[in-house]
mmCIF file of C-alpha atoms in Angstrom:
data_model
loop_
_atom_site.group_PDB
_atom_site.id
_atom_site.type_symbol
_atom_site.label_atom_id
_atom_site.label_comp_id
_atom_site.label_asym_id
_atom_site.label_seq_id
_atom_site.Cartn_x
_atom_site.Cartn_y
_atom_site.Cartn_z
ATOM 1 C CA UNK X 273 -87.175 -99.795 -119.681
ATOM 2 C CA UNK X 274 -88.126 -102.500 -116.573
ATOM 3 C CA UNK X 275 -85.596 -104.118 -114.720
ATOM 4 C CA UNK X 276 -85.833 -107.540 -113.456
ATOM 5 C CA UNK X 277 -87.297 -107.592 -110.493
ATOM 6 C CA UNK X 278 -89.372 -104.800 -110.958
ATOM 7 C CA UNK X 279 -93.105 -104.161 -112.169
ATOM 8 C CA UNK X 280 -95.762 -101.844 -112.368
ATOM 9 C CA UNK X 281 -99.088 -101.737 -112.077
ATOM 10 C CA UNK X 282 -101.753 -98.603 -112.689
ATOM 11 C CA UNK X 283 -103.932 -97.884 -109.913
ATOM 12 C CA UNK X 284 -107.652 -97.546 -110.932
ATOM 13 C CA UNK X 285 -107.988 -94.048 -109.444
ATOM 14 C CA UNK X 286 -105.401 -91.875 -110.819
ATOM 15 C CA UNK X 287 -103.784 -92.328 -114.042
ATOM 16 C CA UNK X 288 -100.592 -90.462 -112.717
ATOM 17 C CA UNK X 289 -99.519 -92.706 -110.054
ATOM 18 C CA UNK X 290 -97.712 -96.152 -110.553
ATOM 19 C CA UNK X 291 -97.559 -98.914 -108.111
ATOM 20 C CA UNK X 292 -94.366 -100.580 -107.832
ATOM 21 C CA UNK X 293 -93.161 -103.814 -106.898
ATOM 22 C CA UNK X 294 -89.868 -105.105 -106.090
ATOM 23 C CA UNK X 295 -88.927 -108.570 -106.088
ATOM 24 C CA UNK X 296 -88.063 -109.860 -102.681
ATOM 25 C CA UNK X 297 -85.326 -111.628 -104.309
ATOM 26 C CA UNK X 298 -83.906 -108.626 -106.215
ATOM 27 C CA UNK X 299 -83.683 -106.711 -103.089
ATOM 28 C CA UNK X 300 -81.093 -109.745 -101.740
ATOM 29 C CA UNK X 301 -79.312 -109.173 -104.240
ATOM 30 C CA UNK X 302 -79.117 -105.426 -103.567
ATOM 31 C CA UNK X 303 -78.167 -106.137 -100.627
ATOM 32 C CA UNK X 304 -75.182 -108.938 -101.493
ATOM 33 C CA UNK X 305 -73.668 -106.296 -103.582
ATOM 34 C CA UNK X 306 -73.834 -103.661 -100.982
ATOM 35 C CA UNK X 307 -72.267 -106.230 -98.741
ATOM 36 C CA UNK X 308 -69.810 -107.491 -101.059
ATOM 37 C CA UNK X 309 -69.039 -103.901 -102.009
ATOM 38 C CA UNK X 310 -68.189 -103.386 -98.193
ATOM 39 C CA UNK X 311 -65.977 -106.048 -98.362
ATOM 40 C CA UNK X 312 -64.101 -105.281 -101.363
ATOM 41 C CA UNK X 313 -63.606 -101.533 -99.650
ATOM 42 C CA UNK X 314 -62.231 -103.658 -96.500
ATOM 43 C CA UNK X 315 -59.873 -105.613 -98.450
ATOM 44 C CA UNK X 316 -58.430 -102.657 -100.497
ATOM 45 C CA UNK X 317 -57.615 -101.033 -97.038
ATOM 46 C CA UNK X 318 -55.909 -104.400 -95.790
ATOM 47 C CA UNK X 319 -53.876 -104.505 -98.639
ATOM 48 C CA UNK X 320 -53.464 -100.773 -98.519
ATOM 49 C CA UNK X 321 -51.386 -101.566 -95.498
ATOM 50 C CA UNK X 322 -49.972 -104.690 -95.820
ATOM 51 C CA UNK X 323 -48.252 -102.413 -98.945
ATOM 52 C CA UNK X 324 -47.393 -99.568 -96.121
ATOM 53 C CA UNK X 325 -45.771 -102.108 -93.538
ATOM 54 C CA UNK X 326 -43.556 -104.059 -96.684
ATOM 55 C CA UNK X 327 -42.680 -100.539 -97.642
ATOM 56 C CA UNK X 328 -41.286 -99.680 -94.359
ATOM 57 C CA UNK X 329 -39.811 -102.617 -93.469
ATOM 58 C CA UNK X 330 -37.963 -102.409 -96.379
ATOM 59 C CA UNK X 331 -36.350 -99.358 -95.820
ATOM 60 C CA UNK X 332 -35.404 -100.928 -92.589
ATOM 61 C CA UNK X 333 -33.774 -104.221 -93.942
ATOM 62 C CA UNK X 334 -32.012 -101.098 -96.649
ATOM 63 C CA UNK X 335 -30.605 -99.299 -93.863
ATOM 64 C CA UNK X 336 -29.600 -102.054 -91.791
ATOM 65 C CA UNK X 337 -28.098 -103.067 -94.915
ATOM 66 C CA UNK X 338 -25.870 -99.785 -94.856
ATOM 67 C CA UNK X 339 -24.886 -99.861 -91.661
ATOM 68 C CA UNK X 340 -24.095 -103.673 -92.073
ATOM 69 C CA UNK X 341 -21.773 -102.625 -95.122
ATOM 70 C CA UNK X 342 -20.112 -99.798 -93.105
ATOM 71 C CA UNK X 343 -19.732 -101.694 -89.948
ATOM 72 C CA UNK X 344 -17.777 -104.520 -92.168
ATOM 73 C CA UNK X 345 -15.465 -101.772 -94.064
ATOM 74 C CA UNK X 346 -14.832 -100.060 -89.683
ATOM 75 C CA UNK X 347 -14.211 -103.874 -88.823
ATOM 76 C CA UNK X 348 -12.145 -104.541 -92.142
ATOM 77 C CA UNK X 349 -9.796 -100.770 -91.614
ATOM 78 C CA UNK X 350 -9.366 -101.796 -88.032
ATOM 79 C CA UNK X 351 -7.832 -104.817 -88.749
ATOM 80 C CA UNK X 352 -5.456 -103.757 -91.361
ATOM 81 C CA UNK X 353 -4.518 -100.932 -88.885
ATOM 82 C CA UNK X 354 -3.789 -103.909 -85.725
ATOM 83 C CA UNK X 355 -1.920 -106.200 -88.542
ATOM 84 C CA UNK X 356 0.344 -103.258 -89.420
ATOM 85 C CA UNK X 357 0.820 -102.103 -85.478
ATOM 86 C CA UNK X 358 1.494 -105.716 -84.816
ATOM 87 C CA UNK X 359 4.270 -106.152 -87.559
ATOM 88 C CA UNK X 360 5.787 -102.761 -86.122
ATOM 89 C CA UNK X 361 5.627 -103.489 -82.892
ATOM 90 C CA UNK X 362 6.432 -107.428 -83.213
ATOM 91 C CA UNK X 363 10.033 -105.912 -85.040
ATOM 92 C CA UNK X 364 10.657 -103.080 -82.336
ATOM 93 C CA UNK X 365 10.117 -106.035 -79.976
ATOM 94 C CA UNK X 366 12.463 -108.999 -81.558
ATOM 95 C CA UNK X 367 14.731 -105.782 -81.156
ATOM 96 C CA UNK X 368 14.607 -105.476 -77.951
ATOM 97 C CA UNK X 369 14.509 -109.181 -77.121
ATOM 98 C CA UNK X 370 17.965 -109.506 -79.212
ATOM 99 C CA UNK X 371 19.560 -106.500 -77.204
ATOM 100 C CA UNK X 372 18.048 -107.841 -74.110
ATOM 101 C CA UNK X 373 20.161 -111.218 -74.981
ATOM 102 C CA UNK X 374 23.138 -109.491 -75.825
ATOM 103 C CA UNK X 375 23.489 -107.224 -72.588
ATOM 104 C CA UNK X 376 22.559 -110.576 -70.786
ATOM 105 C CA UNK X 377 25.476 -112.278 -72.745
ATOM 106 C CA UNK X 378 27.559 -109.593 -71.912
ATOM 107 C CA UNK X 379 27.028 -109.543 -68.117
ATOM 108 C CA UNK X 380 27.653 -113.149 -67.698
ATOM 109 C CA UNK X 381 30.551 -113.311 -69.428
ATOM 110 C CA UNK X 382 31.835 -110.207 -67.175
ATOM 111 C CA UNK X 383 30.313 -112.029 -64.399
ATOM 112 C CA UNK X 384 32.659 -114.947 -65.423
ATOM 113 C CA UNK X 385 35.745 -112.780 -66.150
ATOM 114 C CA UNK X 386 35.433 -111.533 -62.793
ATOM 115 C CA UNK X 387 35.229 -114.539 -61.103
ATOM 116 C CA UNK X 388 38.175 -116.075 -62.591
ATOM 117 C CA UNK X 389 40.244 -113.322 -60.796
#
């Protein structure tokens, strides 16, 4: 029933009193255990903070990935619209150039006819 480091001794004056002597080496162990418990508590708090920060950063990365996916889809859609617009305006542009060339040819032809007379 005795712990290491503790010993009892009866006092001569009264049989109800017990004198307790604590080994100083055992007291040092108790202090170290208390210190270790405090350090474990601090490490647990640090680990919880790291977990919270990692979760926050993971959520931020996920939001950025979703934003990037949406931006890529928007750019792809706009490029498709731009290509379609270029093809449509390009073909109408070619028609305008051909019409301009025909009108110019007709004007030059008419000027040459008029200048011969």
